[in-house]
Amino acid sequence: MAHQTIHRHTRLSIFMHWFNAVCWFFLLLTGLGLIRNDALQVFPAWPLWMRSVFGSPETLLLSHETVGIIWAGGFLIYGILLFRQEVIPFIREILTVEIPRDSLWLITKGIQMTLGYPALEKIAEKFGFDSRIPDQGFYNVGQKLFAIPSILGGVVIALTGFIMILSQYGTVAAELVQWSIVIHFITVGLVFAGLLIHIFMAAIAKGEQPALISMFTGTVPEDYAHHHHKLWLDEIRASDAAETSPAQGNG
Ligand code: HEM
């Protein structure tokens, strides 16, 4: 039973996730190289280094824009072609939140991850709440809290980037371009802050390795699904039971 695997991600959604991750890191590194204001530069030598790697500032900018268009274009095509099969179920899943249960999940999971189970029990007893971490669905509420802004942020980054590209052809009002630059920069910073937590939670945190492996294999062990996403596993079991019971009745 514990060794049984459960299907979690389609091949295409895995491909889109890693396509997104590779594009993001490329855009982040080249984008940092495009910042000319030293006051905003975390590593002052970075722009010079990036320009020398790409040969010239023009090639660096062109590479950033080209990958940005491939990234946004890839998601636009994916979104249009798989709107019903993948986009709608994903959006519905990340927008489904049950506030009392999910707030308690954030509190209990936060304490358990930072201070451990014994501290969680003591704190819960002191403040009078249940120390059991509430069950979660396909995504836990922490994942949803990253997924929603990262998608909205992605749309904002793509639109402001597009405005900046158009501005090179002199067709956009200067004020709109200036706002786009500021919004582009701030949105990348905000999504990046969430991304650090996402990478820690998905790839480094103890007990999360099956989720990382599932981003290559598409499946998770049943015991992992039971422990981390019980409501989702219950749904799968219920639909399997519904599928098999009419057949049994006929047989
Ligand atoms: C090294 C980089 C990354 C790693 C190791 C990583 C890892 C993962 C893993 C393991 C999952 C599956 C979680 C599950 O099945 O429960 C996931 C899902 C997801 N990833 Fe990433 N990811 C990376 C980069 C990114 C980037 C750059 C973005 C977007 C800016 C992103 C956005 C998402 C979203 C929206 C999901 C679905 C919801 C969620 O699990 O938060 N990931 N990622």
mmCIF file of C-alpha atoms and ligand atoms in Angstrom:
data_model
loop_
_atom_site.group_PDB
_atom_site.id
_atom_site.type_symbol
_atom_site.label_atom_id
_atom_site.label_comp_id
_atom_site.label_asym_id
_atom_site.label_seq_id
_atom_site.Cartn_x
_atom_site.Cartn_y
_atom_site.Cartn_z
ATOM 1 C CA MET A 1 0.000 0.000 0.000
ATOM 2 C CA ALA A 2 2.731 2.452 1.048
ATOM 3 C CA HIS A 3 4.654 1.767 -2.172
ATOM 4 C CA GLN A 4 1.719 2.509 -4.470
ATOM 5 C CA THR A 5 2.162 5.658 -6.569
ATOM 6 C CA ILE A 6 -0.457 8.248 -7.426
ATOM 7 C CA HIS A 7 -0.494 10.273 -10.642
ATOM 8 C CA ARG A 8 0.037 13.975 -9.799
ATOM 9 C CA HIS A 9 1.317 15.966 -12.798
ATOM 10 C CA THR A 10 0.854 15.557 -16.554
ATOM 11 C CA ARG A 11 3.989 15.520 -18.730
ATOM 12 C CA LEU A 12 2.971 18.809 -20.270
ATOM 13 C CA SER A 13 2.477 20.564 -16.924
ATOM 14 C CA ILE A 14 5.906 19.281 -15.811
ATOM 15 C CA PHE A 15 7.436 20.579 -19.032
ATOM 16 C CA MET A 16 5.731 23.987 -18.587
ATOM 17 C CA HIS A 17 6.948 24.244 -14.979
ATOM 18 C CA TRP A 18 10.598 23.635 -15.885
ATOM 19 C CA PHE A 19 10.317 25.770 -19.024
ATOM 20 C CA ASN A 20 9.049 28.540 -16.719
ATOM 21 C CA ALA A 21 11.839 27.965 -14.168
ATOM 22 C CA VAL A 22 14.629 28.007 -16.815
ATOM 23 C CA CYS A 23 13.207 31.147 -18.477
ATOM 24 C CA TRP A 24 12.785 32.817 -15.067
ATOM 25 C CA PHE A 25 16.394 32.270 -14.050
ATOM 26 C CA PHE A 26 17.704 33.395 -17.431
ATOM 27 C CA LEU A 27 15.517 36.527 -17.339
ATOM 28 C CA LEU A 28 16.494 37.254 -13.744
ATOM 29 C CA LEU A 29 20.230 37.012 -14.414
ATOM 30 C CA THR A 30 20.127 38.980 -17.663
ATOM 31 C CA GLY A 31 17.625 41.486 -16.199
ATOM 32 C CA LEU A 32 19.992 42.209 -13.286
ATOM 33 C CA GLY A 33 22.684 42.830 -15.886
ATOM 34 C CA LEU A 34 20.496 45.474 -17.550
ATOM 35 C CA ILE A 35 20.178 47.637 -14.412
ATOM 36 C CA ARG A 36 22.341 50.696 -14.994
ATOM 37 C CA ASN A 37 21.523 52.436 -11.710
ATOM 38 C CA ASP A 38 24.324 51.500 -9.280
ATOM 39 C CA ALA A 39 22.127 52.400 -6.291
ATOM 40 C CA LEU A 40 19.780 49.525 -7.251
ATOM 41 C CA GLN A 41 22.545 47.067 -8.030
ATOM 42 C CA VAL A 42 23.095 44.282 -5.473
ATOM 43 C CA PHE A 43 26.329 43.167 -7.186
ATOM 44 C CA PRO A 44 27.862 46.242 -8.926
ATOM 45 C CA ALA A 45 30.142 44.088 -11.095
ATOM 46 C CA TRP A 46 27.246 42.001 -12.430
ATOM 47 C CA PRO A 47 26.149 44.262 -15.377
ATOM 48 C CA LEU A 48 29.736 44.525 -16.637
ATOM 49 C CA TRP A 49 30.192 40.780 -16.368
ATOM 50 C CA MET A 50 26.880 40.047 -18.131
ATOM 51 C CA ARG A 51 27.719 42.507 -20.926
ATOM 52 C CA SER A 52 31.072 40.837 -21.468
ATOM 53 C CA VAL A 53 29.472 37.359 -21.464
ATOM 54 C CA PHE A 54 26.938 38.448 -24.111
ATOM 55 C CA GLY A 55 29.451 40.504 -26.075
ATOM 56 C CA SER A 56 27.675 43.869 -25.847
ATOM 57 C CA PRO A 57 24.842 45.648 -23.943
ATOM 58 C CA GLU A 58 22.695 45.435 -27.116
ATOM 59 C CA THR A 59 23.052 41.641 -27.343
ATOM 60 C CA LEU A 60 22.298 41.316 -23.629
ATOM 61 C CA LEU A 61 19.092 43.345 -24.059
ATOM 62 C CA LEU A 62 18.115 41.439 -27.203
ATOM 63 C CA SER A 63 18.651 38.083 -25.439
ATOM 64 C CA HIS A 64 16.552 39.219 -22.459
ATOM 65 C CA GLU A 65 13.747 40.386 -24.755
ATOM 66 C CA THR A 66 13.866 37.265 -26.936
ATOM 67 C CA VAL A 67 13.624 34.869 -23.976
ATOM 68 C CA GLY A 68 10.910 37.095 -22.437
ATOM 69 C CA ILE A 69 8.862 36.812 -25.653
ATOM 70 C CA ILE A 70 9.434 33.024 -25.841
ATOM 71 C CA TRP A 71 8.400 32.699 -22.149
ATOM 72 C CA ALA A 72 5.257 34.839 -22.402
ATOM 73 C CA GLY A 73 4.393 33.454 -25.860
ATOM 74 C CA GLY A 74 4.838 29.865 -24.637
ATOM 75 C CA PHE A 75 2.399 30.459 -21.782
ATOM 76 C CA LEU A 76 -0.053 32.286 -24.028
ATOM 77 C CA ILE A 77 -0.166 29.343 -26.467
ATOM 78 C CA TYR A 78 -0.359 26.825 -23.590
ATOM 79 C CA GLY A 79 -3.115 28.878 -21.935
ATOM 80 C CA ILE A 80 -5.183 29.068 -25.127
ATOM 81 C CA LEU A 81 -4.749 25.421 -26.221
ATOM 82 C CA LEU A 82 -5.212 23.875 -22.766
ATOM 83 C CA PHE A 83 -7.600 26.376 -21.266
ATOM 84 C CA ARG A 84 -10.202 23.789 -20.291
ATOM 85 C CA GLN A 85 -8.038 20.750 -19.578
ATOM 86 C CA GLU A 86 -5.282 22.363 -17.495
ATOM 87 C CA VAL A 87 -5.717 26.114 -16.940
ATOM 88 C CA ILE A 88 -9.273 26.157 -15.523
ATOM 89 C CA PRO A 89 -8.729 23.199 -13.100
ATOM 90 C CA PHE A 90 -5.438 24.776 -11.921
ATOM 91 C CA ILE A 91 -7.000 28.222 -11.361
ATOM 92 C CA ARG A 92 -10.008 26.647 -9.606
ATOM 93 C CA GLU A 93 -7.679 24.643 -7.341
ATOM 94 C CA ILE A 94 -5.485 27.574 -6.298
ATOM 95 C CA LEU A 95 -8.507 29.827 -5.681
ATOM 96 C CA THR A 96 -10.275 27.287 -3.460
ATOM 97 C CA VAL A 97 -9.564 28.311 0.112
ATOM 98 C CA GLU A 98 -11.400 27.464 3.342
ATOM 99 C CA ILE A 99 -10.402 30.300 5.630
ATOM 100 C CA PRO A 100 -10.727 28.728 9.159
ATOM 101 C CA ARG A 101 -9.067 25.438 8.102
ATOM 102 C CA ASP A 102 -6.360 27.020 5.962
ATOM 103 C CA SER A 103 -5.496 29.764 8.484
ATOM 104 C CA LEU A 104 -5.013 27.039 11.093
ATOM 105 C CA TRP A 105 -2.837 25.134 8.597
ATOM 106 C CA LEU A 106 -0.609 28.199 8.141
ATOM 107 C CA ILE A 107 -0.248 28.652 11.912
ATOM 108 C CA THR A 108 0.288 24.989 12.842
ATOM 109 C CA LYS A 109 2.545 24.187 9.859
ATOM 110 C CA GLY A 110 4.579 27.361 10.470
ATOM 111 C CA ILE A 111 5.163 26.447 14.126
ATOM 112 C CA GLN A 112 5.872 22.783 13.335
ATOM 113 C CA MET A 113 8.435 23.665 10.645
ATOM 114 C CA THR A 114 10.257 26.238 12.739
ATOM 115 C CA LEU A 115 9.946 24.930 16.335
ATOM 116 C CA GLY A 116 8.880 21.290 15.940
ATOM 117 C CA TYR A 117 5.907 19.176 17.086
ATOM 118 C CA PRO A 118 6.496 19.382 20.899
ATOM 119 C CA ALA A 119 6.524 23.208 20.753
ATOM 120 C CA LEU A 120 3.423 23.149 18.532
ATOM 121 C CA GLU A 121 1.559 21.073 21.122
ATOM 122 C CA LYS A 122 2.587 23.371 23.979
ATOM 123 C CA ILE A 123 1.664 26.568 22.081
ATOM 124 C CA ALA A 124 -1.654 25.093 20.918
ATOM 125 C CA GLU A 125 -2.522 24.097 24.469
ATOM 126 C CA LYS A 126 -1.581 27.531 25.815
ATOM 127 C CA PHE A 127 -3.612 29.434 23.186
ATOM 128 C CA GLY A 128 -6.447 26.899 23.010
ATOM 129 C CA PHE A 129 -6.308 25.714 19.387
ATOM 130 C CA ASP A 130 -6.080 22.241 17.857
ATOM 131 C CA SER A 131 -2.454 21.179 17.378
ATOM 132 C CA ARG A 132 -3.279 18.823 14.491
ATOM 133 C CA ILE A 133 -2.196 20.246 11.118
ATOM 134 C CA PRO A 134 -5.421 20.393 9.038
ATOM 135 C CA ASP A 135 -5.668 18.189 5.929
ATOM 136 C CA GLN A 136 -5.055 19.832 2.570
ATOM 137 C CA GLY A 137 -6.152 19.269 -1.024
ATOM 138 C CA PHE A 138 -4.080 18.970 -4.237
ATOM 139 C CA TYR A 139 -2.112 22.060 -3.154
ATOM 140 C CA ASN A 140 -1.717 23.244 0.409
ATOM 141 C CA VAL A 141 -2.634 26.849 1.188
ATOM 142 C CA GLY A 142 1.061 27.858 1.310
ATOM 143 C CA GLN A 143 1.473 26.678 -2.291
ATOM 144 C CA LYS A 144 -1.700 28.559 -3.243
ATOM 145 C CA LEU A 145 -0.377 31.731 -1.609
ATOM 146 C CA PHE A 146 2.647 31.512 -3.885
ATOM 147 C CA ALA A 147 0.848 30.323 -7.018
ATOM 148 C CA ILE A 148 -1.701 33.189 -7.132
ATOM 149 C CA PRO A 149 0.772 36.125 -6.957
ATOM 150 C CA SER A 150 3.304 34.335 -9.155
ATOM 151 C CA ILE A 151 0.718 34.002 -11.931
ATOM 152 C CA LEU A 152 -0.635 37.543 -11.546
ATOM 153 C CA GLY A 153 2.967 38.759 -11.257
ATOM 154 C CA GLY A 154 3.881 36.855 -14.425
ATOM 155 C CA VAL A 155 1.092 38.626 -16.335
ATOM 156 C CA VAL A 156 2.217 42.046 -15.022
ATOM 157 C CA ILE A 157 5.881 41.309 -15.843
ATOM 158 C CA ALA A 158 4.983 40.178 -19.387
ATOM 159 C CA LEU A 159 2.724 43.198 -20.078
ATOM 160 C CA THR A 160 5.187 45.785 -18.743
ATOM 161 C CA GLY A 161 8.026 44.059 -20.623
ATOM 162 C CA PHE A 162 5.958 44.204 -23.816
ATOM 163 C CA ILE A 163 5.363 47.951 -23.303
ATOM 164 C CA MET A 164 9.121 48.463 -22.878
ATOM 165 C CA ILE A 165 9.833 46.557 -26.109
ATOM 166 C CA LEU A 166 7.225 48.640 -27.967
ATOM 167 C CA SER A 167 8.806 51.822 -26.586
ATOM 168 C CA GLN A 168 11.971 51.072 -28.572
ATOM 169 C CA TYR A 169 9.933 51.736 -31.692
ATOM 170 C CA GLY A 170 8.774 55.080 -30.293
ATOM 171 C CA THR A 171 5.080 54.182 -30.154
ATOM 172 C CA VAL A 172 4.450 54.498 -26.403
ATOM 173 C CA ALA A 173 3.974 57.541 -24.132
ATOM 174 C CA ALA A 174 7.114 58.227 -22.043
ATOM 175 C CA GLU A 175 5.132 58.238 -18.776
ATOM 176 C CA LEU A 176 3.694 54.784 -19.477
ATOM 177 C CA VAL A 177 7.192 53.455 -20.198
ATOM 178 C CA GLN A 178 8.553 54.905 -16.949
ATOM 179 C CA TRP A 179 5.730 53.346 -14.932
ATOM 180 C CA SER A 180 6.283 50.040 -16.742
ATOM 181 C CA ILE A 181 9.967 50.018 -15.792
ATOM 182 C CA VAL A 182 9.162 50.626 -12.098
ATOM 183 C CA ILE A 183 6.298 48.106 -11.992
ATOM 184 C CA HIS A 184 8.342 45.483 -13.916
ATOM 185 C CA PHE A 185 11.229 45.827 -11.461
ATOM 186 C CA ILE A 186 9.085 45.771 -8.275
ATOM 187 C CA THR A 187 6.950 42.826 -9.464
ATOM 188 C CA VAL A 188 10.036 40.741 -10.286
ATOM 189 C CA GLY A 189 11.378 41.524 -6.789
ATOM 190 C CA LEU A 190 8.124 40.477 -5.095
ATOM 191 C CA VAL A 191 7.750 37.239 -7.067
ATOM 192 C CA PHE A 192 11.429 36.487 -6.480
ATOM 193 C CA ALA A 193 10.919 36.822 -2.696
ATOM 194 C CA GLY A 194 8.108 34.255 -2.927
ATOM 195 C CA LEU A 195 10.254 32.115 -5.212
ATOM 196 C CA LEU A 196 12.961 31.735 -2.552
ATOM 197 C CA ILE A 197 10.351 30.326 -0.156
ATOM 198 C CA HIS A 198 8.876 28.186 -2.970
ATOM 199 C CA ILE A 199 12.242 26.629 -3.790
ATOM 200 C CA PHE A 200 12.983 26.022 -0.111
ATOM 201 C CA MET A 201 9.567 24.441 0.521
ATOM 202 C CA ALA A 202 9.573 22.414 -2.700
ATOM 203 C CA ALA A 203 13.147 21.245 -2.940
ATOM 204 C CA ILE A 204 14.969 21.647 0.368
ATOM 205 C CA ALA A 205 12.498 21.267 3.277
ATOM 206 C CA LYS A 206 12.512 17.905 5.016
ATOM 207 C CA GLY A 207 9.794 15.513 3.838
ATOM 208 C CA GLU A 208 9.109 17.425 0.580
ATOM 209 C CA GLN A 209 11.444 15.422 -1.672
ATOM 210 C CA PRO A 210 8.584 13.297 -3.129
ATOM 211 C CA ALA A 211 7.028 16.546 -4.464
ATOM 212 C CA LEU A 212 10.308 17.462 -6.156
ATOM 213 C CA ILE A 213 10.676 13.976 -7.648
ATOM 214 C CA SER A 214 7.074 14.197 -8.868
ATOM 215 C CA MET A 215 8.095 17.230 -10.943
ATOM 216 C CA PHE A 216 10.129 14.746 -13.039
ATOM 217 C CA THR A 217 8.182 11.476 -12.757
ATOM 218 C CA GLY A 218 4.640 12.872 -12.491
ATOM 219 C CA THR A 219 3.779 10.586 -9.554
ATOM 220 C CA VAL A 220 4.006 10.610 -5.733
ATOM 221 C CA PRO A 221 3.987 7.715 -3.252
ATOM 222 C CA GLU A 222 0.558 7.100 -1.747
ATOM 223 C CA ASP A 223 1.820 7.590 1.814
ATOM 224 C CA TYR A 224 3.191 11.037 0.860
ATOM 225 C CA ALA A 225 -0.179 11.974 -0.690
ATOM 226 C CA HIS A 226 -1.927 10.722 2.459
ATOM 227 C CA HIS A 227 0.292 12.768 4.743
ATOM 228 C CA HIS A 228 0.513 16.021 2.722
ATOM 229 C CA HIS A 229 -2.590 16.149 0.521
ATOM 230 C CA LYS A 230 -5.159 13.894 2.203
ATOM 231 C CA LEU A 231 -8.255 15.682 0.851
ATOM 232 C CA TRP A 232 -6.923 15.200 -2.697
ATOM 233 C CA LEU A 233 -6.224 11.497 -2.040
ATOM 234 C CA ASP A 234 -9.740 11.101 -0.602
ATOM 235 C CA GLU A 235 -11.176 12.620 -3.809
ATOM 236 C CA ILE A 236 -9.164 10.173 -5.946
ATOM 237 C CA ARG A 237 -10.340 7.227 -3.850
ATOM 238 C CA ALA A 238 -13.950 8.415 -4.029
ATOM 239 C CA SER A 239 -13.841 8.801 -7.816
ATOM 240 C CA ASP A 240 -12.094 5.397 -8.207
ATOM 241 C CA ALA A 241 -14.806 3.836 -6.055
ATOM 242 C CA ALA A 242 -17.536 5.565 -8.109
ATOM 243 C CA GLU A 243 -15.951 4.263 -11.332
ATOM 244 C CA THR A 244 -15.636 0.670 -10.132
ATOM 245 C CA SER A 245 -18.969 0.293 -8.298
ATOM 246 C CA PRO A 246 -21.313 0.450 -11.375
ATOM 247 C CA ALA A 247 -19.068 -2.114 -13.112
ATOM 248 C CA GLN A 248 -19.312 -4.378 -10.061
ATOM 249 C CA GLY A 249 -23.078 -3.912 -10.052
ATOM 250 C CA ASN A 250 -23.283 -4.976 -13.716
ATOM 251 C CA GLY A 251 -20.933 -7.918 -13.284
HETATM 252 C C1 HEM B 1 14.738 25.629 -9.022
HETATM 253 C C2 HEM B 1 13.558 26.135 -9.190
HETATM 254 C C3 HEM B 1 12.261 25.475 -8.810
HETATM 255 C C4 HEM B 1 12.019 24.329 -8.112
HETATM 256 C C5 HEM B 1 13.021 23.365 -7.495
HETATM 257 C C6 HEM B 1 10.591 24.163 -8.058
HETATM 258 C C7 HEM B 1 9.927 23.090 -7.492
HETATM 259 C C8 HEM B 1 8.571 22.854 -7.582
HETATM 260 C C9 HEM B 1 7.898 21.645 -7.173
HETATM 261 C C10 HEM B 1 8.588 20.438 -6.586
HETATM 262 C C11 HEM B 1 6.578 21.794 -7.406
HETATM 263 C C12 HEM B 1 5.482 20.744 -7.203
HETATM 264 C C13 HEM B 1 4.822 20.845 -5.868
HETATM 265 C C14 HEM B 1 3.785 19.774 -5.702
HETATM 266 O O1 HEM B 1 3.598 18.915 -6.566
HETATM 267 O O2 HEM B 1 3.128 19.786 -4.673
HETATM 268 C C15 HEM B 1 6.383 23.112 -7.946
HETATM 269 C C16 HEM B 1 5.171 23.672 -8.282
HETATM 270 C C17 HEM B 1 5.007 24.970 -8.689
HETATM 271 N N1 HEM B 1 6.005 25.853 -9.045
HETATM 272 FE FE1 HEM B 1 7.997 25.537 -8.866
HETATM 273 N N2 HEM B 1 9.994 25.215 -8.692
HETATM 274 C C18 HEM B 1 10.989 26.052 -9.172
HETATM 275 C C19 HEM B 1 10.816 27.215 -9.883
HETATM 276 C C20 HEM B 1 9.608 27.845 -10.059
HETATM 277 C C21 HEM B 1 9.433 29.160 -10.644
HETATM 278 C C22 HEM B 1 10.553 30.035 -11.192
HETATM 279 C C23 HEM B 1 8.103 29.441 -10.574
HETATM 280 C C24 HEM B 1 7.378 30.688 -10.993
HETATM 281 C C25 HEM B 1 7.826 31.897 -10.855
HETATM 282 C C26 HEM B 1 7.443 28.283 -10.007
HETATM 283 C C27 HEM B 1 6.088 28.175 -9.819
HETATM 284 C C28 HEM B 1 5.431 27.041 -9.387
HETATM 285 C C29 HEM B 1 4.006 26.955 -9.225
HETATM 286 C C30 HEM B 1 2.994 28.086 -9.495
HETATM 287 C C31 HEM B 1 3.735 25.647 -8.795
HETATM 288 C C32 HEM B 1 2.370 25.067 -8.446
HETATM 289 C C33 HEM B 1 1.954 25.517 -7.068
HETATM 290 C C34 HEM B 1 2.987 25.303 -6.014
HETATM 291 O O3 HEM B 1 3.422 24.145 -5.795
HETATM 292 O O4 HEM B 1 3.421 26.305 -5.413
HETATM 293 N N3 HEM B 1 8.381 27.342 -9.699
HETATM 294 N N4 HEM B 1 7.621 23.733 -8.053
#
